[in-house]
XYZ file of C-alpha atoms in Angstrom:
763
model
C 0.000 0.000 0.000
C 1.334 3.436 -0.955
C 1.989 6.280 1.442
C -0.852 8.200 -0.176
C -3.377 5.435 0.599
C -2.149 5.064 4.150
C -2.293 8.808 4.724
C -5.901 9.004 3.677
C -7.209 5.921 5.514
C -10.034 6.628 8.019
C -7.801 5.903 10.987
C -5.323 8.618 9.971
C -7.621 11.407 8.904
C -8.727 14.184 11.314
C -12.076 13.634 13.069
C -14.628 16.448 12.594
C -15.225 18.430 15.793
C -18.985 18.240 15.375
C -18.857 14.432 15.160
C -16.851 14.193 18.376
C -19.308 16.509 20.109
C -22.199 14.380 18.850
C -20.679 11.220 20.319
C -20.192 12.899 23.702
C -23.735 14.311 23.682
C -25.178 10.910 22.763
C -23.255 9.294 25.622
C -24.440 11.975 28.075
C -28.045 11.424 26.935
C -27.582 7.718 27.607
C -26.423 8.571 31.140
C -29.501 10.749 31.648
C -31.632 7.662 31.001
C -30.904 6.715 34.627
C -33.414 9.403 35.633
C -35.982 6.889 37.015
C -33.274 5.757 39.436
C -32.240 9.298 40.398
C -34.104 12.565 39.962
C -33.198 14.098 36.545
C -31.565 17.167 38.084
C -29.274 15.013 40.214
C -27.373 13.710 37.174
C -26.997 16.888 35.103
C -24.052 18.393 36.990
C -22.006 15.153 37.324
C -22.518 14.335 33.630
C -21.494 17.816 32.513
C -18.484 17.549 34.825
C -17.165 14.552 32.872
C -18.368 15.293 29.332
C -17.107 18.884 28.977
C -13.474 17.988 29.888
C -13.499 15.090 27.416
C -14.683 17.381 24.623
C -12.119 20.072 25.483
C -9.278 17.551 25.529
C -10.378 16.214 22.154
C -10.550 19.763 20.778
C -7.074 20.714 21.973
C -5.325 17.424 21.245
C -6.580 16.611 17.772
C -4.775 14.276 15.456
C -4.354 10.509 15.247
C -0.843 10.520 16.707
C -1.984 12.130 19.994
C -4.360 9.349 21.102
C -1.835 8.021 23.627
C -1.987 11.438 25.356
C -5.635 12.232 24.694
C -7.090 9.136 26.411
C -5.357 9.484 29.826
C -5.748 13.283 29.695
C -9.500 12.993 29.141
C -9.945 10.428 31.912
C -7.800 12.378 34.391
C -9.359 15.791 33.684
C -12.874 14.373 33.806
C -12.153 12.672 37.151
C -10.674 15.889 38.590
C -13.689 17.989 37.560
C -15.991 15.286 38.962
C -14.158 15.462 42.289
C -14.442 19.264 42.423
C -18.177 19.242 41.650
C -19.478 16.086 43.332
C -17.163 15.086 46.206
C -15.605 18.443 47.002
C -15.851 17.736 50.722
C -13.027 15.203 50.265
C -10.628 17.885 48.986
C -8.400 20.166 51.036
C -8.678 23.794 49.922
C -9.861 22.535 46.557
C -6.924 20.134 46.111
C -7.869 16.435 45.721
C -6.621 14.146 48.464
C -6.401 10.431 49.104
C -9.974 10.624 50.354
C -10.989 11.885 46.911
C -9.362 8.865 45.271
C -11.089 6.544 47.741
C -14.439 8.204 46.995
C -13.980 7.625 43.265
C -12.925 4.033 43.894
C -15.984 3.350 46.058
C -18.119 5.016 43.420
C -16.770 2.715 40.744
C -16.936 -0.467 42.848
C -19.765 -0.072 45.366
C -22.186 2.670 44.311
C -24.012 0.602 41.694
C -24.798 -2.040 44.346
C -25.803 0.542 46.965
C -28.168 2.057 44.413
C -29.838 -1.323 43.886
C -30.217 -1.621 47.668
C -31.948 1.760 47.994
C -35.531 2.625 47.171
C -35.975 4.705 44.014
C -35.595 7.562 43.313
C -32.382 7.197 45.294
C -30.876 10.103 47.172
C -28.504 12.285 45.141
C -25.505 11.307 47.246
C -22.036 10.618 45.783
C -21.792 7.147 47.285
C -24.902 6.201 45.273
C -24.710 8.002 41.913
C -20.971 8.185 41.193
C -21.007 5.057 39.051
C -23.142 6.832 36.412
C -20.772 9.753 35.613
C -17.760 7.432 35.836
C -19.395 5.080 33.355
C -20.269 7.974 31.043
C -16.697 9.310 31.310
C -15.246 5.984 30.205
C -17.796 5.568 27.393
C -17.237 9.118 26.099
C -13.454 8.679 25.945
C -13.714 5.305 24.214
C -16.377 6.558 21.785
C -14.328 9.617 20.873
C -11.346 7.413 20.005
C -13.448 4.936 18.002
C -14.754 7.812 15.906
C -11.560 7.643 13.852
C -12.653 4.173 12.685
C -16.337 4.798 12.034
C -19.389 6.593 13.470
C -21.479 3.510 14.180
C -18.671 1.912 16.146
C -18.180 5.180 18.084
C -21.829 5.117 19.190
C -21.611 1.619 20.678
C -20.249 2.700 24.122
C -23.142 5.156 24.482
C -25.603 2.431 23.497
C -24.040 0.194 26.155
C -24.657 2.889 28.796
C -28.251 3.222 27.572
C -28.670 -0.548 27.789
C -27.435 -0.595 31.376
C -29.841 2.244 32.223
C -32.659 0.147 30.741
C -31.532 -2.825 32.820
C -31.825 -0.697 35.962
C -35.197 0.832 35.098
C -36.726 0.359 31.651
C -38.139 3.464 30.004
C -41.761 3.027 29.014
C -44.288 4.743 26.807
C -43.708 8.378 25.950
C -40.539 8.630 28.019
C -38.974 5.762 26.066
C -39.831 7.336 22.707
C -38.497 10.768 23.703
C -35.261 9.274 25.048
C -34.782 7.236 21.878
C -35.438 10.205 19.593
C -32.936 12.341 21.506
C -30.278 9.638 21.274
C -31.112 8.998 17.613
C -30.787 12.692 16.721
C -27.360 12.858 18.356
C -26.379 9.696 16.492
C -27.624 11.217 13.233
C -25.500 14.313 13.764
C -22.474 12.075 14.256
C -23.100 10.143 11.034
C -23.867 13.200 8.853
C -20.960 15.320 10.065
C -18.513 12.412 9.949
C -19.540 11.732 6.324
C -19.312 15.391 5.365
C -15.866 15.626 6.895
C -14.507 13.423 4.043
C -14.937 16.093 1.357
C -12.289 16.396 -1.327
C -11.311 19.823 -0.149
C -10.649 18.600 3.352
C -8.672 15.609 2.178
C -6.750 17.751 -0.261
C -5.896 20.268 2.422
C -4.788 17.558 4.796
C -2.748 15.650 2.225
C 0.898 16.010 1.286
C 1.272 18.083 -1.951
C 4.413 16.201 -2.847
C 2.681 12.815 -3.096
C 0.828 11.522 -6.151
C -2.043 13.067 -8.046
C -4.347 15.225 -5.889
C -7.285 14.352 -8.067
C -7.103 10.693 -7.050
C -7.321 11.394 -3.341
C -11.076 12.084 -3.126
C -11.933 8.800 -4.748
C -9.739 6.794 -2.366
C -10.971 8.738 0.644
C -14.572 8.258 -0.445
C -14.028 4.554 -0.876
C -12.397 4.233 2.548
C -15.193 6.217 4.138
C -17.874 4.088 2.529
C -16.110 0.950 3.659
C -15.880 2.255 7.243
C -19.504 3.336 7.516
C -21.160 0.794 5.307
C -22.443 3.624 3.022
C -21.768 4.171 -0.652
C -22.787 7.112 -2.773
C -22.314 5.297 -6.028
C -19.716 5.911 -8.687
C -18.574 9.467 -8.936
C -20.818 10.674 -6.107
C -19.409 13.117 -3.550
C -20.980 14.758 -0.503
C -20.642 18.212 -1.980
C -21.655 19.680 -5.264
C -24.480 18.621 -7.554
C -23.511 14.985 -7.407
C -23.854 14.854 -3.568
C -27.593 15.393 -3.399
C -28.427 11.691 -3.750
C -26.046 10.416 -1.051
C -27.088 13.230 1.300
C -30.714 12.250 0.933
C -29.807 8.642 1.595
C -27.872 9.689 4.693
C -30.834 11.690 5.940
C -33.131 8.739 5.347
C -30.688 6.496 7.212
C -30.693 8.841 10.199
C -34.497 8.877 10.243
C -34.634 5.091 10.027
C -32.020 4.826 12.796
C -34.039 7.121 15.066
C -37.179 5.136 14.340
C -35.486 1.802 15.044
C -33.956 2.993 18.307
C -37.239 4.607 19.369
C -39.132 1.438 18.553
C -36.618 -0.688 20.439
C -36.859 1.533 23.513
C -40.643 1.665 23.340
C -41.137 -2.069 22.819
C -38.413 -3.274 25.226
C -40.641 -3.081 28.337
C -43.610 -4.644 26.547
C -44.165 -8.313 27.268
C -46.983 -10.228 25.520
C -47.139 -12.468 28.606
C -48.115 -9.484 30.741
C -44.946 -9.549 32.848
C -43.255 -6.414 34.086
C -40.125 -5.072 32.411
C -36.837 -6.631 33.475
C -34.976 -4.775 36.194
C -31.770 -5.647 37.999
C -33.446 -4.480 41.192
C -35.964 -7.328 41.000
C -33.103 -9.828 40.955
C -31.070 -8.170 43.710
C -31.581 -9.096 47.353
C -32.074 -5.992 49.470
C -30.365 -5.415 52.798
C -31.671 -7.422 55.723
C -32.742 -5.663 58.866
C -29.948 -5.814 61.458
C -30.654 -8.389 64.136
C -31.651 -7.036 67.523
C -31.789 -8.716 70.899
C -35.380 -7.817 71.813
C -38.537 -7.499 69.756
C -40.875 -4.579 70.601
C -43.588 -7.182 71.178
C -41.518 -8.699 73.998
C -41.082 -5.267 75.635
C -44.771 -4.460 76.141
C -45.105 -5.819 79.688
C -41.763 -4.278 80.676
C -42.782 -0.836 79.400
C -46.100 -1.036 81.222
C -44.177 -1.431 84.495
C -42.764 2.101 83.973
C -45.736 3.842 82.322
C -44.584 7.411 82.955
C -41.269 7.286 81.080
C -41.278 9.430 77.932
C -40.537 7.537 74.708
C -40.875 10.277 72.063
C -42.668 13.518 71.275
C -44.469 14.415 68.082
C -45.932 17.602 66.703
C -48.587 17.220 63.999
C -51.977 18.477 62.849
C -52.881 15.109 61.320
C -55.647 12.920 62.800
C -53.321 10.247 64.228
C -54.582 7.517 66.541
C -51.412 5.418 66.784
C -47.758 5.215 65.715
C -46.306 2.018 64.307
C -42.832 0.694 65.111
C -42.751 -2.632 63.304
C -45.098 -4.986 61.468
C -44.778 -8.693 62.308
C -46.320 -11.103 59.817
C -44.321 -14.341 60.190
C -45.308 -16.708 63.024
C -43.751 -20.075 63.859
C -45.953 -20.900 66.848
C -43.609 -19.211 69.327
C -42.356 -15.898 67.925
C -43.601 -13.156 65.625
C -41.020 -11.680 63.234
C -41.020 -9.360 60.198
C -40.604 -11.238 56.917
C -39.860 -8.318 54.590
C -36.412 -7.007 53.699
C -35.489 -3.450 54.608
C -33.889 -1.032 52.122
C -32.227 2.366 52.601
C -34.899 4.994 52.003
C -34.298 7.157 48.945
C -35.801 10.541 48.163
C -39.326 9.256 48.596
C -41.269 6.012 48.711
C -43.691 5.291 45.896
C -47.418 4.982 46.396
C -48.799 1.683 47.661
C -50.232 -0.100 44.579
C -52.783 -1.855 46.791
C -54.392 1.507 47.695
C -56.634 2.818 44.897
C -58.925 5.047 46.954
C -58.094 8.768 47.270
C -55.303 9.599 49.705
C -54.170 12.688 51.570
C -50.652 13.538 52.692
C -49.787 14.591 56.241
C -46.553 15.394 58.010
C -45.217 15.416 61.550
C -42.009 16.167 63.417
C -40.887 13.487 65.872
C -38.133 13.596 68.488
C -37.035 10.339 70.100
C -36.347 10.365 73.833
C -35.920 6.696 74.768
C -35.994 3.999 72.088
C -33.227 1.405 71.812
C -33.751 0.993 68.064
C -33.563 -0.011 65.391
C -37.218 0.843 64.720
C -38.545 4.396 64.516
C -42.174 5.524 64.930
C -43.943 5.992 61.612
C -47.240 5.641 59.790
C -48.281 2.780 57.544
C -47.770 4.535 54.203
C -44.500 6.414 54.619
C -43.552 8.825 51.826
C -40.466 10.760 52.950
C -38.191 11.112 55.977
C -35.994 14.165 56.492
C -33.334 14.515 59.172
C -32.484 10.854 59.708
C -30.841 8.143 57.630
C -33.308 5.300 57.704
C -34.117 1.965 56.166
C -37.680 1.182 55.191
C -39.828 -1.874 54.720
C -41.402 -1.117 51.366
C -44.517 -3.207 52.029
C -45.289 -2.063 55.578
C -43.641 1.376 55.583
C -41.807 0.532 58.830
C -38.653 2.550 59.491
C -35.411 1.262 60.942
C -32.156 2.947 61.859
C -28.758 1.311 61.945
C -27.963 2.876 65.324
C -29.668 3.803 68.571
C -32.684 6.007 67.980
C -32.242 8.073 71.165
C -31.983 11.787 70.374
C -32.990 11.453 66.720
C -35.333 14.121 65.348
C -36.888 13.820 61.905
C -39.769 15.056 59.765
C -42.092 12.342 58.513
C -44.511 12.597 55.614
C -47.079 9.918 54.850
C -50.275 9.357 52.891
C -53.542 8.175 54.427
C -56.569 6.739 52.560
C -59.674 8.899 52.619
C -62.669 6.570 52.809
C -66.209 6.665 54.081
C -67.812 4.129 56.380
C -70.182 3.040 53.598
C -67.305 2.343 51.223
C -65.374 0.479 53.889
C -68.369 -1.610 54.954
C -68.967 -2.747 51.380
C -65.322 -3.461 50.546
C -64.049 -6.983 50.058
C -60.973 -8.402 51.700
C -57.678 -8.275 49.847
C -55.627 -11.271 48.785
C -52.402 -12.130 50.604
C -51.730 -15.877 50.874
C -48.815 -15.313 53.260
C -51.110 -13.833 55.928
C -54.352 -15.703 55.163
C -53.469 -19.019 56.746
C -51.652 -20.456 59.730
C -50.667 -24.009 60.653
C -50.772 -26.150 63.796
C -53.413 -23.981 65.473
C -54.725 -25.526 68.716
C -58.232 -26.895 68.314
C -59.606 -24.715 71.132
C -58.438 -21.555 69.344
C -60.013 -22.589 66.036
C -63.297 -23.445 67.753
C -63.438 -20.080 69.514
C -62.711 -18.258 66.246
C -65.620 -19.958 64.503
C -67.866 -19.356 67.536
C -67.022 -15.650 67.478
C -68.144 -15.011 63.868
C -70.823 -17.653 63.478
C -71.559 -18.569 59.873
C -69.932 -15.445 58.410
C -67.321 -16.049 55.723
C -64.059 -14.111 55.339
C -65.035 -10.436 55.209
C -64.434 -7.149 56.971
C -67.656 -7.729 58.882
C -66.307 -11.028 60.197
C -63.043 -9.310 61.124
C -64.931 -6.675 63.129
C -67.106 -9.326 64.799
C -63.975 -11.114 65.947
C -62.677 -7.818 67.335
C -65.963 -7.259 69.206
C -65.801 -10.801 70.600
C -62.436 -10.117 72.223
C -63.573 -6.722 73.485
C -66.647 -8.132 75.202
C -65.354 -11.314 76.782
C -61.741 -10.530 77.713
C -60.220 -7.784 79.788
C -56.987 -5.819 79.647
C -54.566 -6.722 82.433
C -53.383 -3.958 84.760
C -51.187 -3.744 87.837
C -47.661 -4.913 88.558
C -48.156 -8.561 87.575
C -48.756 -8.739 83.841
C -48.892 -11.798 81.576
C -46.184 -12.113 78.937
C -45.660 -14.274 75.885
C -47.400 -14.611 72.530
C -46.861 -18.215 71.391
C -49.512 -20.895 71.094
C -49.327 -21.881 74.810
C -49.851 -18.271 75.949
C -52.583 -17.631 73.357
C -54.436 -20.793 74.375
C -54.211 -19.936 78.069
C -55.367 -16.374 77.406
C -58.401 -17.490 75.402
C -59.496 -20.488 77.446
C -58.326 -19.914 81.013
C -56.879 -16.554 81.964
C -59.084 -14.319 79.785
C -56.861 -11.470 80.910
C -53.884 -10.053 79.043
C -52.053 -7.077 77.631
C -52.346 -5.933 74.038
C -49.576 -8.474 73.331
C -51.960 -11.382 73.952
C -55.002 -9.610 72.446
C -53.260 -8.856 69.131
C -51.519 -12.238 68.889
C -54.712 -14.142 69.595
C -56.686 -12.027 67.124
C -54.253 -12.585 64.230
C -54.126 -16.348 64.785
C -57.926 -16.595 65.039
C -58.416 -14.387 61.959
C -56.042 -16.491 59.884
C -57.914 -19.670 60.822
C -60.993 -18.001 59.283
C -59.149 -17.128 56.067
C -58.883 -13.417 56.908
C -55.493 -11.928 55.881
C -54.147 -10.448 59.114
C -50.829 -9.313 60.533
C -49.598 -7.886 63.844
C -48.215 -4.390 64.447
C -46.461 -2.949 67.516
C -46.178 0.716 68.398
C -47.787 3.362 70.595
C -51.181 4.993 70.809
C -51.355 8.759 70.329
C -52.370 10.701 73.469
C -55.665 12.570 73.182
C -54.220 15.970 74.205
C -50.985 17.908 73.766
C -48.663 19.413 76.339
C -48.459 23.219 76.847
C -45.878 23.439 74.043
C -48.271 21.850 71.552
C -46.533 18.459 71.321
C -47.980 15.035 71.977
C -45.912 13.258 74.633
C -45.903 9.487 74.072
C -44.947 7.444 77.141
C -44.315 3.800 77.983
C -47.903 3.476 79.160
C -49.056 4.175 75.585
C -47.402 1.051 74.184
C -49.811 -0.986 72.097
C -49.954 -4.020 69.833
C -52.809 -4.345 67.373
C -53.930 -6.484 64.418
C -54.352 -5.275 60.845
C -56.522 -6.834 58.131
C -56.132 -6.408 54.367
C -59.056 -4.716 52.582
C -59.199 -4.499 48.782
C -58.439 -1.012 47.357
C -57.863 0.356 50.880
C -54.840 -1.608 52.062
C -54.121 -2.691 55.620
C -56.747 -1.499 58.096
C -55.706 -1.361 61.792
C -58.124 -2.725 64.401
C -58.058 -2.569 68.192
C -59.459 -5.511 70.186
C -58.415 -3.793 73.449
C -60.574 -0.698 72.643
C -57.816 1.568 73.943
C -56.481 3.455 70.873
C -58.554 6.636 71.135
C -56.022 8.882 69.365
C -56.725 12.379 68.104
C -59.419 11.689 65.511
C -61.778 14.584 64.890
C -65.353 14.958 63.733
C -65.609 14.881 59.962
C -62.371 12.987 59.566
C -62.363 10.617 56.588
C -59.357 8.624 57.714
C -59.287 4.904 58.350
C -59.691 5.192 62.115
C -62.938 7.195 61.862
C -64.357 5.074 59.033
C -63.525 1.848 60.873
C -65.175 3.097 64.049
C -68.375 4.005 62.186
C -68.428 0.650 60.445
C -67.893 -1.127 63.764
C -70.855 0.648 65.371
C -73.119 -0.126 62.414
C -72.644 -3.898 62.694
C -75.419 -5.919 64.377
C -74.574 -7.678 67.600
C -73.655 -11.380 67.313
C -76.598 -13.758 67.620
C -74.976 -16.147 70.061
C -72.165 -14.526 72.035
C -70.717 -16.814 74.708
C -71.913 -15.812 78.203
C -69.311 -13.923 80.202
C -70.109 -15.772 83.451
C -69.559 -19.224 81.953
C -66.024 -20.610 81.588
C -64.877 -21.232 78.049
C -63.962 -24.835 77.047
C -60.350 -25.828 77.420
C -58.224 -28.932 77.168
C -57.307 -30.704 80.400
C -53.760 -31.600 81.321
C -54.236 -35.264 80.293
C -55.718 -34.299 76.925
C -59.302 -35.411 77.716
C -62.239 -33.186 76.889
C -64.235 -31.613 79.637
C -63.506 -29.310 82.554
C -60.139 -27.957 83.542
C -58.115 -28.196 86.721
C -58.434 -25.336 89.171
C -55.185 -23.341 89.055
C -55.433 -22.668 92.823
C -55.268 -26.391 93.598
C -51.576 -26.542 92.720
C -50.557 -23.640 94.968
C -49.870 -25.819 98.069
C -47.598 -28.055 96.017
C -45.769 -25.068 94.608
C -45.294 -23.619 98.105
C -44.036 -26.947 99.410
C -41.533 -27.228 96.571
C -40.234 -23.743 97.221
C -39.828 -24.563 100.925
C -37.841 -27.723 100.184
C -35.556 -25.844 97.805
C -34.956 -23.100 100.376
C -34.081 -25.663 103.064
C -31.670 -27.433 100.755
C -30.055 -24.128 99.942
C -29.584 -23.194 103.619
C -28.017 -26.556 104.447
C -26.176 -27.732 101.371
C -24.307 -24.558 100.347
C -22.484 -24.002 103.704
C -21.860 -27.767 103.995
C -20.307 -27.894 100.516
C -18.010 -24.994 101.361
C -16.827 -26.708 104.558
C -16.117 -29.910 102.610
C -14.140 -27.914 100.027
C -12.061 -26.228 102.753
C -11.301 -29.581 104.404
C -10.087 -31.078 101.146
C -7.821 -28.107 100.575
C -6.372 -28.329 104.101
C -5.333 -31.947 103.487
C -2.973 -31.042 100.655
C 0.785 -31.089 101.172
C 3.824 -28.944 100.277
C 3.376 -26.425 97.416
C -0.144 -27.678 96.633
C -1.194 -26.716 100.168
C 0.076 -23.162 99.630
C -1.835 -22.838 96.356
C -4.937 -24.254 98.067
C -4.633 -21.578 100.772
C -4.527 -18.898 98.059
C -7.663 -20.352 96.417
C -9.432 -20.441 99.788
C -8.670 -16.768 100.464
C -9.742 -15.792 96.963
C -13.080 -17.629 97.264
C -13.800 -16.155 100.700
C -13.268 -12.655 99.368
C -15.322 -13.410 96.235
C -18.263 -14.380 98.443
C -18.021 -10.912 100.005
C -18.107 -9.090 96.658
C -14.443 -8.927 95.596
C -14.396 -10.022 91.957
C -11.046 -11.654 91.049
C -9.858 -10.970 87.525
C -7.860 -13.350 85.322
C -4.161 -13.001 86.066
C -4.713 -11.253 89.424
C -1.941 -11.934 91.989
C -2.348 -12.182 95.752
C -1.027 -8.641 96.192
C -3.489 -7.362 93.545
C -6.266 -9.032 95.488
C -5.043 -7.361 98.683
C -5.242 -3.945 97.030
C -8.746 -4.635 95.665
C -10.103 -5.803 99.051
C -8.682 -3.077 101.327
C -12.100 -1.585 102.110
C -13.545 -5.004 102.963
C -10.886 -6.650 105.142
C -9.108 -3.597 106.545
C -5.434 -3.381 107.499
C -5.296 -6.734 109.313
C -6.742 -8.578 106.352
C -4.417 -6.828 103.912
C -1.464 -7.753 106.116
C -2.562 -11.404 106.052
C -2.959 -11.353 102.250
C 0.522 -9.915 101.772
C 1.901 -12.608 104.060
C 0.036 -15.181 101.947
C 1.515 -13.633 98.800
C 5.029 -14.198 100.120
C 4.216 -17.846 100.771
C 2.787 -18.284 97.256
C 5.927 -16.772 95.710
C 8.149 -19.167 97.652
C 5.999 -22.165 96.678
C 5.909 -21.297 92.975
C 9.649 -20.693 92.649
C 10.725 -23.701 94.743
C 9.920 -27.346 94.174
C 8.456 -29.609 96.790
C 11.922 -30.804 97.765
C 13.286 -27.270 98.198
C 10.214 -25.751 99.910
C 11.038 -25.114 103.579
C 8.903 -26.835 106.170
C 6.248 -24.696 107.728
C 5.504 -22.549 104.623
C 2.191 -24.334 104.085
C 1.216 -23.807 107.716
C 2.175 -20.130 107.466
C -0.037 -19.773 104.388
C -3.083 -21.202 106.161
C -2.342 -18.972 109.169
C -2.573 -16.003 106.789
C -5.921 -17.361 105.579
C -7.187 -17.427 109.177
C -6.229 -13.741 109.508
C -8.297 -12.952 106.423
C -11.275 -14.926 107.772
C -10.955 -13.166 111.124
C -11.069 -9.786 109.319
C -14.181 -10.866 107.411
C -15.979 -11.765 110.666
C -16.022 -8.058 111.558
C -18.393 -7.363 108.635
C -22.155 -6.932 109.252
C -24.142 -10.054 110.069
C -26.374 -9.788 107.005
C -23.362 -9.547 104.714
C -21.782 -12.613 106.294
C -25.010 -14.627 105.896
C -25.272 -13.728 102.206
C -21.616 -14.677 101.720
C -22.125 -18.030 103.437
C -25.162 -18.828 101.229
C -23.658 -17.593 97.956
C -23.097 -20.545 95.593
C -21.004 -18.557 93.113
C -17.604 -19.923 94.071
C -18.950 -23.491 94.138
C -20.068 -23.502 90.499
C -17.376 -21.231 89.028
C -14.356 -22.940 87.525
C -10.806 -22.066 88.509
């Protein structure tokens, strides 16, 4: 191949500036297709920060021989501008630091996963969105370099970015068509300007006047261009002049067809003839699990009721709130209630609940936590936004969780509430949720009571309210210092058939189990009731005594409706309110009374201890046996513990030589431990003397130091070298310690004598 042919090959000719700009614009438009994941405005600045430097570098460093400088310069300048505009807080006086490099690295490696974890639209935070501008930066640099080969190849990196955006959240309908047309127009500009840049004048000006015939250059350049782009203007056709009209029209038609094909692909990509939703990486990504906690809020109800006056949180709102939810528990294994949903970091806002089709109204409130161990935060069922706190959210229930202790947290909560009338609610059907519509291994007594409560009524809201009325009428809320605890099948069965007295823990647990046996989708929620009045500052003060558990049932088009079998969630509902609490209360009052309610003065049927049907054993009949057992245990304690200690001392006294000295040290240590001195691992006799000065006084300390000298001599000398009388001296020191302990108060000495700690502890 001649030098003239090589000089005019597509790889060696200058790239038109307008074509390079078109490639960068097309790539930026592909990055903007992530707008369903982030708000559109969140991506504009980061994308400009990477695209403008790439274009400027390409403008200043033109020419095929400068690619080895242009590529790293574009990447480096784009990254620097991205740091200054997006993660400027990692710089020092505007100068990038190691923290800036780490932020970019985390953005490239972790941010795409963190974005899948979050609800969408995700927050416009660098640790979430950095992967988009970094991806666009890489695609723009690669596309600009591939432009020297051909325009279609240069557009492939931008198409790859657009494909990834579709994999995150597929564009649909009008948005898909508009996005495709915008990308297609930018692609058309690239193709037209790249083709026009191969004019004879340009090639002639760029060529070497000393080589060959200038008139042959346009033909070779045209041929190379057609081969690179897949376009041919026919023999003798050129882009300019009278002969270029045909090829130009064909180019224009190609651009139109390209735009139409891309628009059609974008518009039809989410469409599935099987009726399935568009593919999304988020649907195939497991969200973050809620951090495990030691105690469930359901287990804390009885404990909180023991300290009813302690303030939990304060809220300020004008909304008609009757209760605040902490957590929704829908999974039950017969012993424990747990949440089954996965929690995700909350983005800018949470989308509307698709199960709610009735009109809704948005409310807001400001909450300040005083005493909550976490991770759950008070919220409403249909959370929309949270400002002032980084939270995770259960998308189905709207429950909020924080990764740290909630004490001292203050945040603004916004939620939506269905606006329904009592007539609409009374005529609504139940929703469908197989996970909460059935339960297994239910005791027969519980199932029988559930059917007795609703009679012949099938699964409906009316049956759900009848079951609530049944518990209200025939069971009472426990008060006082002795409160029942537990929510498994044994506690539920005892509550329904024997005790008939419980906290909201037993009421709500029993209701959900009974409702599920009837085919009613039900779940359990734990939180606090809203006080009826505010304090002088206008805030509602929620205390431990307001703790409450309640059941919720699923109603079609309305969502989850909270009930209250304890009849204690009065809240701050007002006349004329169209919220769920008011509509549910009106529907409850409109129901007819059950035809055959069980009499309150007649005991309910229960299973006997031996499994036979019939009456049940009187709980008071076992009290004498319980008292007798406690008395026997107390007597054994009073006799056996001191006796065991005397036996242990005798066995230690019978040891010989160095073992006797060590036994004396163990005896002194155990005596002091019984009186409250806690020996630590590695503690010496002299350390123990220092720690027990206040207990044994100067005489006891003197005896311990004397014992320490004996222990040192025994440990450093063998049995053959240990002088006679050292063991006796050690036990004499122990007697001095015991004599010092006898001066302590009588009650302290009795407790020490009866303490079994040193008998069961190893060492």
